[in-house]
Tab-separated table of C-alpha atoms in Angstrom:
chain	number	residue	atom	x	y	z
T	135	UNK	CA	0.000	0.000	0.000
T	136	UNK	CA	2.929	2.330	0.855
T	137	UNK	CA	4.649	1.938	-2.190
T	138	UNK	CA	1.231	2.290	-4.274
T	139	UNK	CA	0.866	5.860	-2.655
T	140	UNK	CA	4.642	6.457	-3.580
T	141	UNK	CA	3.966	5.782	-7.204
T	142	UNK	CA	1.254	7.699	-7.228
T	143	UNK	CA	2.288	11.206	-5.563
T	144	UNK	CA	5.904	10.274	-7.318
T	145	UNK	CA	3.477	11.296	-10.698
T	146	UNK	CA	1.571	13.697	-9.564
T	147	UNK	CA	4.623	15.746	-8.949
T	148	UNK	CA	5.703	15.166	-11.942
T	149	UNK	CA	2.999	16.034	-13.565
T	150	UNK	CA	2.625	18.789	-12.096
T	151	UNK	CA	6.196	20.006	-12.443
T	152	UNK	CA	5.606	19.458	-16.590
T	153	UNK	CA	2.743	21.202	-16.305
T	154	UNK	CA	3.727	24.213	-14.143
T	155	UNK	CA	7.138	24.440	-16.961
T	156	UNK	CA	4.815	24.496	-19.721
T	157	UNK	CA	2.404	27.160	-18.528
T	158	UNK	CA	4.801	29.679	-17.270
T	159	UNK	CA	7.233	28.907	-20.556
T	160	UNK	CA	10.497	29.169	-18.298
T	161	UNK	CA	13.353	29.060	-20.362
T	162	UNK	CA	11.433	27.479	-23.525
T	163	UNK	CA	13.785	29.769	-25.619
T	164	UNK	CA	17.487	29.199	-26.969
T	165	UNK	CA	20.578	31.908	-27.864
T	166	UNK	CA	19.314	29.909	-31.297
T	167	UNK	CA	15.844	31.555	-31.406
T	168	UNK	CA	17.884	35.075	-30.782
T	169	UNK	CA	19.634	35.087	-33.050
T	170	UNK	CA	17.487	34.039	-35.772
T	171	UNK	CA	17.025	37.853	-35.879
T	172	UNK	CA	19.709	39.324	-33.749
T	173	UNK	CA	22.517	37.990	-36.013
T	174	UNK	CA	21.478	40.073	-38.949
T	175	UNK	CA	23.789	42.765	-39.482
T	176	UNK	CA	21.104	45.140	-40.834
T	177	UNK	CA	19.032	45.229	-37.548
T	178	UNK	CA	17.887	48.061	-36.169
T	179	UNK	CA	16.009	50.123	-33.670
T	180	UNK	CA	14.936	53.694	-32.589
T	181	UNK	CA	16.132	54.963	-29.118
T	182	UNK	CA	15.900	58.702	-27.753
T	183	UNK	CA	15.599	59.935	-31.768
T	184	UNK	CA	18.563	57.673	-32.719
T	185	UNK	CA	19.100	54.494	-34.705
T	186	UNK	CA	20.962	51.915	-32.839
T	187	UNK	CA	22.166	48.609	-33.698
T	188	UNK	CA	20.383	45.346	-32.155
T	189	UNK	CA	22.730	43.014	-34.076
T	190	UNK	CA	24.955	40.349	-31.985
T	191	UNK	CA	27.679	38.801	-33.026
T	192	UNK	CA	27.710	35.342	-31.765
T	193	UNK	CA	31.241	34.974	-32.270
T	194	UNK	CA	32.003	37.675	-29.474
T	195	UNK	CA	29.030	36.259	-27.462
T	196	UNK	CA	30.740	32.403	-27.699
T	197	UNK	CA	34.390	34.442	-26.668
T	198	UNK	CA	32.608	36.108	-23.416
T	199	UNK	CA	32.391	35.765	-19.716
T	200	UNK	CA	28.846	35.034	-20.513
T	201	UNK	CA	29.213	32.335	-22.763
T	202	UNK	CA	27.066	29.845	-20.983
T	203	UNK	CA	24.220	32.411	-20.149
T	204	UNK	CA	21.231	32.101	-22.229
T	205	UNK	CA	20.236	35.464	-23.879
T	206	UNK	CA	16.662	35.226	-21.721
T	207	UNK	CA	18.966	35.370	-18.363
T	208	UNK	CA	19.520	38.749	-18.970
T	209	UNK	CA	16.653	40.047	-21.142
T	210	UNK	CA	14.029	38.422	-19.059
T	211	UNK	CA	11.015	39.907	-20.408
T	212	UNK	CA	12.527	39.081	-24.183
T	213	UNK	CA	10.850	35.050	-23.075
T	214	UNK	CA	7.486	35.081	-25.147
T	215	UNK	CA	5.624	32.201	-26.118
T	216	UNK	CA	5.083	33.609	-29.718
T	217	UNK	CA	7.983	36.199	-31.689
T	218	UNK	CA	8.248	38.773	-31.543
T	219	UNK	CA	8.902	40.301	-28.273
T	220	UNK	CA	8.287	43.790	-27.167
T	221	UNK	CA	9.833	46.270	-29.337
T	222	UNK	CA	11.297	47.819	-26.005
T	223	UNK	CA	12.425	45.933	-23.381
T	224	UNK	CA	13.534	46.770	-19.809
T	225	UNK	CA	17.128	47.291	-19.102
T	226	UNK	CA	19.056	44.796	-18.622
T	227	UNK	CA	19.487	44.184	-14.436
T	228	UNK	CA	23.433	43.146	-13.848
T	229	UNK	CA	22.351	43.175	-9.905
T	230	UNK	CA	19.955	40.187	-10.186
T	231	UNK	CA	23.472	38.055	-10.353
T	232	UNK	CA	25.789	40.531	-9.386
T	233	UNK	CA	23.988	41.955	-5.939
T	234	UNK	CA	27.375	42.333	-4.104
T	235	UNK	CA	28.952	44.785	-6.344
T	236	UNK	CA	25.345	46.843	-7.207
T	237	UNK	CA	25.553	48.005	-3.719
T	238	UNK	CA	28.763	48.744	-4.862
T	239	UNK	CA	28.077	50.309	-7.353
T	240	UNK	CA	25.350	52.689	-5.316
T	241	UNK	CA	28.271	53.740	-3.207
T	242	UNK	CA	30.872	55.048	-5.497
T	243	UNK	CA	31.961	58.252	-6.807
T	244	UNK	CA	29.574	59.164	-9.942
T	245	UNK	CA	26.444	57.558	-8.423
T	246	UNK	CA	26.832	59.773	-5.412
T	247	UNK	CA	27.368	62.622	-8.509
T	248	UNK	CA	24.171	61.477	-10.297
T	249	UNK	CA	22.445	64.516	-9.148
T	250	UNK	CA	24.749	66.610	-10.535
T	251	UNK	CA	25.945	65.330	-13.500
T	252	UNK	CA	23.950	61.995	-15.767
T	253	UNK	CA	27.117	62.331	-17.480
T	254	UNK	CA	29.539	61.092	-14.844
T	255	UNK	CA	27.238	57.620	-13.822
T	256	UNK	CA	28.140	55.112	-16.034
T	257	UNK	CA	26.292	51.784	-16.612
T	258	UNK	CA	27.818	48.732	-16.391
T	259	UNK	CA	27.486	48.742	-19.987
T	260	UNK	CA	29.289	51.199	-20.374
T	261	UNK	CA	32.766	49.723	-18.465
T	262	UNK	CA	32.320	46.197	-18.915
T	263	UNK	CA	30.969	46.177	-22.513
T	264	UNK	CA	27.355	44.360	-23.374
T	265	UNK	CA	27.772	41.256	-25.148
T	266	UNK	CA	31.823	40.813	-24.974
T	267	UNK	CA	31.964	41.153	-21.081
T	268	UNK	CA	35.054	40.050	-20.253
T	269	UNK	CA	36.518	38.826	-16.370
T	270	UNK	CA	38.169	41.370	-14.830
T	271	UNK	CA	40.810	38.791	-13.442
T	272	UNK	CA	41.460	38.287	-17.136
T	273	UNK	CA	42.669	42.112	-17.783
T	274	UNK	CA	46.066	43.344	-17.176
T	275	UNK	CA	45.738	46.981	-17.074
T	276	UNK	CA	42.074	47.438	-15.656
T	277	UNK	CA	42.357	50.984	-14.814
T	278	UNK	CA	43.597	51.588	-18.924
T	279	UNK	CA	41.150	48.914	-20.603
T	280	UNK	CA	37.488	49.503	-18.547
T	281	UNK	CA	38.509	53.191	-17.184
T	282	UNK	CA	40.539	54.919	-19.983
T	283	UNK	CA	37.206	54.668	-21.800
T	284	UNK	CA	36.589	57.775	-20.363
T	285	UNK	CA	39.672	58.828	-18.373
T	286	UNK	CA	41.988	58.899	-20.888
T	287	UNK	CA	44.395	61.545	-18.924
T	288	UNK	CA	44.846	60.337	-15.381
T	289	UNK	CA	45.313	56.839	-14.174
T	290	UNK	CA	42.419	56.039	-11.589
T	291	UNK	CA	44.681	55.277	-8.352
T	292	UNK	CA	42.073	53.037	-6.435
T	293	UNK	CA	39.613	50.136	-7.612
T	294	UNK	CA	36.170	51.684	-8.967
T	295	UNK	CA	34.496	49.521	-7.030
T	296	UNK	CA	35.099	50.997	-3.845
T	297	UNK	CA	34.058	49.211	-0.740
T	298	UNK	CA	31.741	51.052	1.814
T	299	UNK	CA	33.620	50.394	4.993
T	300	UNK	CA	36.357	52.145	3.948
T	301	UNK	CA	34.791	55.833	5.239
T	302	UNK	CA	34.794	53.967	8.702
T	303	UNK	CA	38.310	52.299	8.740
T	304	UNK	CA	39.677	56.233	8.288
T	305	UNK	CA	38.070	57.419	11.430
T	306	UNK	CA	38.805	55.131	13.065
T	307	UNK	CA	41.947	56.659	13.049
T	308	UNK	CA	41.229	60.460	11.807
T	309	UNK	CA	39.065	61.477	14.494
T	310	UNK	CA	40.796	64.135	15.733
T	311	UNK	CA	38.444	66.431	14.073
T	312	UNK	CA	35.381	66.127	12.801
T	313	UNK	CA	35.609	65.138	9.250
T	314	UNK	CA	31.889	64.487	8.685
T	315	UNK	CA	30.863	67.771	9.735
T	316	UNK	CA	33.189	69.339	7.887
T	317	UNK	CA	32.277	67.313	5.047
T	318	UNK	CA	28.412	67.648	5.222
T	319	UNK	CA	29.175	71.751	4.758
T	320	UNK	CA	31.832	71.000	1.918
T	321	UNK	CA	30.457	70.574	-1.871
T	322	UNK	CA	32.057	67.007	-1.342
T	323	UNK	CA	29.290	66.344	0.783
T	324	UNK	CA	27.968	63.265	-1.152
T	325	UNK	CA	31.386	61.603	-1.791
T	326	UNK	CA	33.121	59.242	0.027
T	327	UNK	CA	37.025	59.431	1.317
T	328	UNK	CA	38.354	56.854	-0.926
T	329	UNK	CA	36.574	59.227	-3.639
T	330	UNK	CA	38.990	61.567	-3.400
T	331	UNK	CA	41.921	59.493	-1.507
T	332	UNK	CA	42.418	56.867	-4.283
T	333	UNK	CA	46.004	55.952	-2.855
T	334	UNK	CA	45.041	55.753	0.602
T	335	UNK	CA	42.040	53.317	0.015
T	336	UNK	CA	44.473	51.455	-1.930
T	337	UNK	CA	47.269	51.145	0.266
T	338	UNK	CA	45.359	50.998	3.691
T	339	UNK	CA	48.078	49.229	5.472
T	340	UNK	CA	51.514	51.672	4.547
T	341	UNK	CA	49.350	55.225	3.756
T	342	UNK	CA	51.564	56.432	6.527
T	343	UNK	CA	54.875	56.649	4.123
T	344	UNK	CA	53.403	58.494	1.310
T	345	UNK	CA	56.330	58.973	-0.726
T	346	UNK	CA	56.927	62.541	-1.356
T	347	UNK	CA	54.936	63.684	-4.507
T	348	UNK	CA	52.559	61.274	-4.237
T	349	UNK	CA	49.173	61.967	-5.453
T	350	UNK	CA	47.266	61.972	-1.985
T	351	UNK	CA	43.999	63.094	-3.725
T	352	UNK	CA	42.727	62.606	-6.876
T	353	UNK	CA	41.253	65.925	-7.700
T	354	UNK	CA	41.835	65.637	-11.262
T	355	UNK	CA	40.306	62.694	-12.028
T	356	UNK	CA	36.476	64.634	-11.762
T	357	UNK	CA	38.573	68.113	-12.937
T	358	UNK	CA	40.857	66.776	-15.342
T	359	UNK	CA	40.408	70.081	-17.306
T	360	UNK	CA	41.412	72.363	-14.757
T	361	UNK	CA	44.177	69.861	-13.962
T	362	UNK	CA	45.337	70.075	-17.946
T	363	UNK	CA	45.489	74.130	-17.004
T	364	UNK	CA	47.011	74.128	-13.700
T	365	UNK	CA	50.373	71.733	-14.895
T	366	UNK	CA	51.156	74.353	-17.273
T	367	UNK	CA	51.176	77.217	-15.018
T	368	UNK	CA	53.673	78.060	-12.494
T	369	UNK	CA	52.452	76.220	-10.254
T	370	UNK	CA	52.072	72.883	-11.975
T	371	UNK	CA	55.460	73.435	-13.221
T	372	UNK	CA	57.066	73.594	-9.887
T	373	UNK	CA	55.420	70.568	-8.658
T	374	UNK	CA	56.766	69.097	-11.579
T	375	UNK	CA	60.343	70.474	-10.864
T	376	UNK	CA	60.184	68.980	-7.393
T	377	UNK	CA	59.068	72.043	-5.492
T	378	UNK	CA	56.292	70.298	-3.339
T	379	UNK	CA	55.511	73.739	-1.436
T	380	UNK	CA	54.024	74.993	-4.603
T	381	UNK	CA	50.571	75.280	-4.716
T	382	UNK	CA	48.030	72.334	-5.212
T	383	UNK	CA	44.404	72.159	-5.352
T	384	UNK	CA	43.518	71.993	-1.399
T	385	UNK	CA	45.922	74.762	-0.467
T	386	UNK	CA	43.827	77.178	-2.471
T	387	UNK	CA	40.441	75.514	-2.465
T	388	UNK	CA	40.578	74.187	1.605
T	389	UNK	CA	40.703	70.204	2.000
T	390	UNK	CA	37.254	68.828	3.551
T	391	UNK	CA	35.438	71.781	3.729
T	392	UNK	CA	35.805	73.060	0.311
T	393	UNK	CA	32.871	75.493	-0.121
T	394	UNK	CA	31.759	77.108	-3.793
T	395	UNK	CA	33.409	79.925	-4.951
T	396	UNK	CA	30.247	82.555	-4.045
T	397	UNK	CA	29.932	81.444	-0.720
T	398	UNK	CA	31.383	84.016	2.041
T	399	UNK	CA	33.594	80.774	4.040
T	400	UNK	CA	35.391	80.327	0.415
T	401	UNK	CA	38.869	80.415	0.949
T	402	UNK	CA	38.611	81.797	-2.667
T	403	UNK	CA	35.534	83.882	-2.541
T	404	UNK	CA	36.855	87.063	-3.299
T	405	UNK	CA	36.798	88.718	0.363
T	406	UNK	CA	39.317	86.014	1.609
T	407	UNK	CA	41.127	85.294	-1.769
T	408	UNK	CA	44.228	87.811	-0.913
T	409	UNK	CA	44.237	85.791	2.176
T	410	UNK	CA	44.843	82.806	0.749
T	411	UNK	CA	47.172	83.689	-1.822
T	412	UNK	CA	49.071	85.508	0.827
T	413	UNK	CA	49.688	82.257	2.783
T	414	UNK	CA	52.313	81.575	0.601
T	415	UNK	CA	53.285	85.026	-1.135
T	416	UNK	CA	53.400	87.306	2.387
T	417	UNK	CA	55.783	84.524	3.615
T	418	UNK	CA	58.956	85.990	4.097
T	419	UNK	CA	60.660	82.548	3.963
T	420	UNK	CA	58.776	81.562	1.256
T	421	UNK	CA	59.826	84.556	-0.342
T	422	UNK	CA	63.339	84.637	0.734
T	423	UNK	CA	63.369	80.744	-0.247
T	424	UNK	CA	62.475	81.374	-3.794
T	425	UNK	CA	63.704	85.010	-4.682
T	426	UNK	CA	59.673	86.061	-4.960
T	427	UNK	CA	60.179	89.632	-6.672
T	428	UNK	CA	56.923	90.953	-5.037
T	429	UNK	CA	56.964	91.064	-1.185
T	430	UNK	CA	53.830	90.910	0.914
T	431	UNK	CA	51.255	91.529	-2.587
T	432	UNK	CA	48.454	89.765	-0.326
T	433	UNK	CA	48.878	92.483	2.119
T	434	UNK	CA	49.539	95.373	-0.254
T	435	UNK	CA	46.326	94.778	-2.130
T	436	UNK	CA	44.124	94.530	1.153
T	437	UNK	CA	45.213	98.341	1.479
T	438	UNK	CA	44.962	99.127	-2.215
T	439	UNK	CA	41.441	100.856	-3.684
T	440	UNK	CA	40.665	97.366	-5.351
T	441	UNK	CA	41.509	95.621	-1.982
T	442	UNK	CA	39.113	98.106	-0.307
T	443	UNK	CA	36.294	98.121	-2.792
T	444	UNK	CA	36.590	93.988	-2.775
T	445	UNK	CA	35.793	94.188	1.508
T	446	UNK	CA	33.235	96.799	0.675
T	447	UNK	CA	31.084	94.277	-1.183
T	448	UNK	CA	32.264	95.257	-4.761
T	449	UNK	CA	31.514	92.239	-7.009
T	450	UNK	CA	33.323	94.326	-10.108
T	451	UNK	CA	36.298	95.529	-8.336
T	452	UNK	CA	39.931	92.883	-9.371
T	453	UNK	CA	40.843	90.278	-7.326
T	454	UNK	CA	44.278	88.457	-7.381
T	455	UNK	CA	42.470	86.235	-10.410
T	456	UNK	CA	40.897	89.162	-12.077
T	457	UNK	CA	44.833	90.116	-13.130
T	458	UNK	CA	46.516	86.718	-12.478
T	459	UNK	CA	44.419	83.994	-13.581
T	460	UNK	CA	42.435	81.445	-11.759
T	461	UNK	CA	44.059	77.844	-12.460
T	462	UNK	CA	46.258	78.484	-15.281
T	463	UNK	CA	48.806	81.358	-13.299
T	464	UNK	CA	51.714	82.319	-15.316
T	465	UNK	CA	54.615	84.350	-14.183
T	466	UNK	CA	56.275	87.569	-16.142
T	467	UNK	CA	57.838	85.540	-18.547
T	468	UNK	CA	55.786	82.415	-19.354
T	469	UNK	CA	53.963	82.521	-23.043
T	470	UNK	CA	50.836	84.038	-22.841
T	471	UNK	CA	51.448	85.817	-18.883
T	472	UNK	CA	48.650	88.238	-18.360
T	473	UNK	CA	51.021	90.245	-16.298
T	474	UNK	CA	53.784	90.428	-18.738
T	475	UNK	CA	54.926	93.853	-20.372
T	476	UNK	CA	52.974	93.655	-23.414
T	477	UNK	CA	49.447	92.075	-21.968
T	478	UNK	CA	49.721	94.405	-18.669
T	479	UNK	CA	47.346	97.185	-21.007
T	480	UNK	CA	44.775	94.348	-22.161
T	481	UNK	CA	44.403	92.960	-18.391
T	482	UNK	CA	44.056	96.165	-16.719
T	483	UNK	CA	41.441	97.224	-20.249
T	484	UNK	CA	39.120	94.645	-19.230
T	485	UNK	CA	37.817	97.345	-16.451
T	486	UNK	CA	40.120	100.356	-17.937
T	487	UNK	CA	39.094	100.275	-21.407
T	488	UNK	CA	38.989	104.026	-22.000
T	489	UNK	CA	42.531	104.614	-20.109
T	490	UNK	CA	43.811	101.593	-21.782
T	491	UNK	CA	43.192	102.566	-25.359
T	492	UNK	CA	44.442	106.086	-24.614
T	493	UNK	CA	47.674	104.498	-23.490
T	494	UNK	CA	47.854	102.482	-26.307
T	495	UNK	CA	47.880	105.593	-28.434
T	496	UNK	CA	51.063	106.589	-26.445
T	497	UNK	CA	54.919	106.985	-27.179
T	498	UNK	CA	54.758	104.530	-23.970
T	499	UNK	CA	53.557	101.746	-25.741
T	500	UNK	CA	55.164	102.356	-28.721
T	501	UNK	CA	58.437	102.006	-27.160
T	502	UNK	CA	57.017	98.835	-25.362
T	503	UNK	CA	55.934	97.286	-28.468
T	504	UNK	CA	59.904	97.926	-29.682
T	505	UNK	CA	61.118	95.750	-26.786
T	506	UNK	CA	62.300	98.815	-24.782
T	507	UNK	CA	62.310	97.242	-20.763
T	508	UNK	CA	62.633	100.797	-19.561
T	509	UNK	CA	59.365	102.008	-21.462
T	510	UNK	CA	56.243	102.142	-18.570
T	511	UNK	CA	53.284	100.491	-18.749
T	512	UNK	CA	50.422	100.160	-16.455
T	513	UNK	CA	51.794	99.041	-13.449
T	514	UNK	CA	54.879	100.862	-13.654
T	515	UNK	CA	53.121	104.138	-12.941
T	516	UNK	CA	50.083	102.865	-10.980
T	517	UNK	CA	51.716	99.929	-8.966
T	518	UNK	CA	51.325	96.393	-8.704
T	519	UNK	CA	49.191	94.950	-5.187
T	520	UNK	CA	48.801	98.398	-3.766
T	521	UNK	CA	47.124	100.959	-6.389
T	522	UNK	CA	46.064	103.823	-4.628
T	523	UNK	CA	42.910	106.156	-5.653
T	524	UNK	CA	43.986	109.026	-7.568
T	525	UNK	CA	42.013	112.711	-8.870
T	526	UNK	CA	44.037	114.597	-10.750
T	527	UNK	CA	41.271	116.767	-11.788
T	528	UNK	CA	40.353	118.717	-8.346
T	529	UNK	CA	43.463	118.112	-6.373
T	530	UNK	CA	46.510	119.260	-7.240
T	531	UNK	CA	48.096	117.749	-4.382
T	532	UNK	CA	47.840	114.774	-6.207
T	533	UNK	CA	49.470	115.848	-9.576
T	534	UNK	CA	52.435	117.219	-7.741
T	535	UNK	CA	52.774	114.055	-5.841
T	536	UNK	CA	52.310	111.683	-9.272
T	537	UNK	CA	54.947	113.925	-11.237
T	538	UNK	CA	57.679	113.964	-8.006
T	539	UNK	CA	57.114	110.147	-7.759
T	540	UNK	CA	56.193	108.467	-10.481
T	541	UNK	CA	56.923	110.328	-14.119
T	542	UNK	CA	60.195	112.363	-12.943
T	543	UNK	CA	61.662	108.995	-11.625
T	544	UNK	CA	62.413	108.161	-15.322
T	545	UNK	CA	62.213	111.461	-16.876
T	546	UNK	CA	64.912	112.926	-14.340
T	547	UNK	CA	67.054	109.974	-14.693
T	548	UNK	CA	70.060	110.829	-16.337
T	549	UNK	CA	70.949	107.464	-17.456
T	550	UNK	CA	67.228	107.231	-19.048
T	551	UNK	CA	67.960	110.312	-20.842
């Protein structure tokens, strides 16, 4: 009697498993039935107003990671009982198998940038390729072959896949201060410290013997433009010459509580932008160090009329950038200086524009044009950092005072004449 029952429910199952497979058609179709379309060459489709390709190669489908994956793994909703499917179908979900890295994936660097910037949140599509995924473990240079798609001018210095526990192994030492309030002010806000700190996240257990020149942030791998400016100016060049003291992103910008440019706490808003500058060009062993030719500027400009009008709430009154340049700062001699001889009139014209093309009518700048280094030009009348008001046309205190000490220094100098 036992066994009788066994037979029986033994069939019933089965039964009901062939029936169950047949009604929900799980996995009735093969990569065969695909590609009876998808290997035409010619196929295409519509998406967002363009024409894109739906043809697979099978060849680079048989070479793949995916090799043994049937087509309806991934395009689930492609598995109809009659052809053809839905024109559109829903994208494909990499998470379903992959869960470990889509949280991941929700973690790092241009997902926590997706509200700024569609741009900078790529698919996994996009790194790993659709139908010729290949294993990572099989690619030498990951950081050239999946990242180079798109950062072609810096090397990425950590994993993309960065792992979530990393924010809490740093303060676990770095709690000295309070990093997460600064950051929840800074316009990093949404990022993560092995964002920014590829190296660090990357060499967890030696960080502590950075070797000098070491990229401890990786600023310009999100501003690679500004980077491309910055390493040809002055500054960029010095880092390049070995002089670490010259000046990198955070000394200008702040570290974690970089704030935008408009607001007041800016270290380069343009109240506190002499500040910062000054830091390094009011240091007198700075200066001393490298033979600056300008002492003190920061402070000279704070007492200067643009200085004054800057504190005063001006938002048209020059800054040290207005002159200088933001990211791509160039000294006297550098190819294309705004503060060279022969640009001085153009940079001071972009508020000056009547004085400047009245100079530029003048045996001044003729003589300037000729190469003559004793010829005047802007700031060799007016000053540099600390221009002072002048009204030559109701004081004549103020003539007297520009011809004793500024147009009879040259024009009484015997050598001059």
């Amino acid at each position: 009697m036992k066994e009788h029952l066994f037979f029986y429910w033994t069939k019933r199952i089965l039964l009901f498993l062939v029936f169950f497979l047949a009604s929900s058609n799980i996995f009735t179709q093969t990569n065969d039935d695909c590609l009876m379309c998808h290997s035409d060459a010619t196929l295409t489709t519509v998406r967002y107003g363009q024409t894109v390709s739906m043809y697979v190669n099978s060849q680079i489908l048989a070479a793949s990671v995916h090799k043994n994956q049937k087509c309806i793994s991934c395009h689930k909703d492609a598995n109809v009982k009659d052809f053809p499917h839905p024109e559109v179908l829903a994208p494909v979900d990499c998470g379903s198998c992959h869960a470990n890295y889509q949280k991941l994936v929700d973690n790092d660097v241009h997902h926590k940038l997706l509200n700024l910037s569609v741009v900078k949140a790529p698919t996994c599509k996009l790194c790993h390729g659709k139908h010729d995924v290949q294993s990572p473990s099989t690619i030498a240079d990951k950081e050239k072959s999946i990242c180079g798609k798109c950062h072609t001018v810096n090397k990425l210095s950590a994993p993309y896949h960065t792992v979530a526990m990393v924010n809490d192994n740093c303060l676990k030492c770095h709690k000295k201060k309070d990093y997460k309030g600064l950051l929840a002010k800074s316009v990093h806000s949404k990022l993560a410290c092995s964002n920014c700190h590829g190296y660090v996240a990357k060499n967890l257990a030696s960080h502590k013997k950075v070797p000098e020149g070491t990229a401890v942030t990786d600023c310009y791998l999100c501003h690679a433009e500004i980077a491309q400016e910055h390493k040809k100016s002055i500054h960029g060049l010095s880092l390049t010459s070995g002089v670490y003291e010259a000046a990198q992103c955070w000394d200008c910008h702040g570290t974690h509580s970089i704030y935008r440019v408009k607001n007041d706490s800016s270290k380069v808003s343009p109240k506190n932008l002499a500040k910062t500058c000054g830091s390094c060009h009011d240091d007198s062993l700075m200066a001393r160090k490298y033979s600056f030719t300008v002492k003190q500027p920061g402070k000279m400009y704070t007492q200067s009329v643009h200085g004054k009008l800057v504190m005063a709430g001006s938002k048209l009154a020059p800054t040290c950038v207005t002159c200088h340049g933001k990211h791509n700062i160039k000294n006297r001699v550098q190819e294309g200086s705004p503060i060279s001889s022969i640009a001085i009139p153009d940079s001071c014209g972009k508020c000056h524009a009547k004085q400047a093309k009245e100079y530029k009518e003048s045996i001044h700048w003729i003589a300037v044009q000729k190469g003559v280094r004793e010829a005047p030009s802007c700031n060799d009348c007016h000053g540099e950092h600390n221009i002072s008001a002048i009204n030559t046309l109701t004081k004549r205190e103020e003539i007297r005072k520009l011809q004793e000490t500024t147009c009879l220094q040259c024009h009484q100098n015997l050598l001059l004449s």
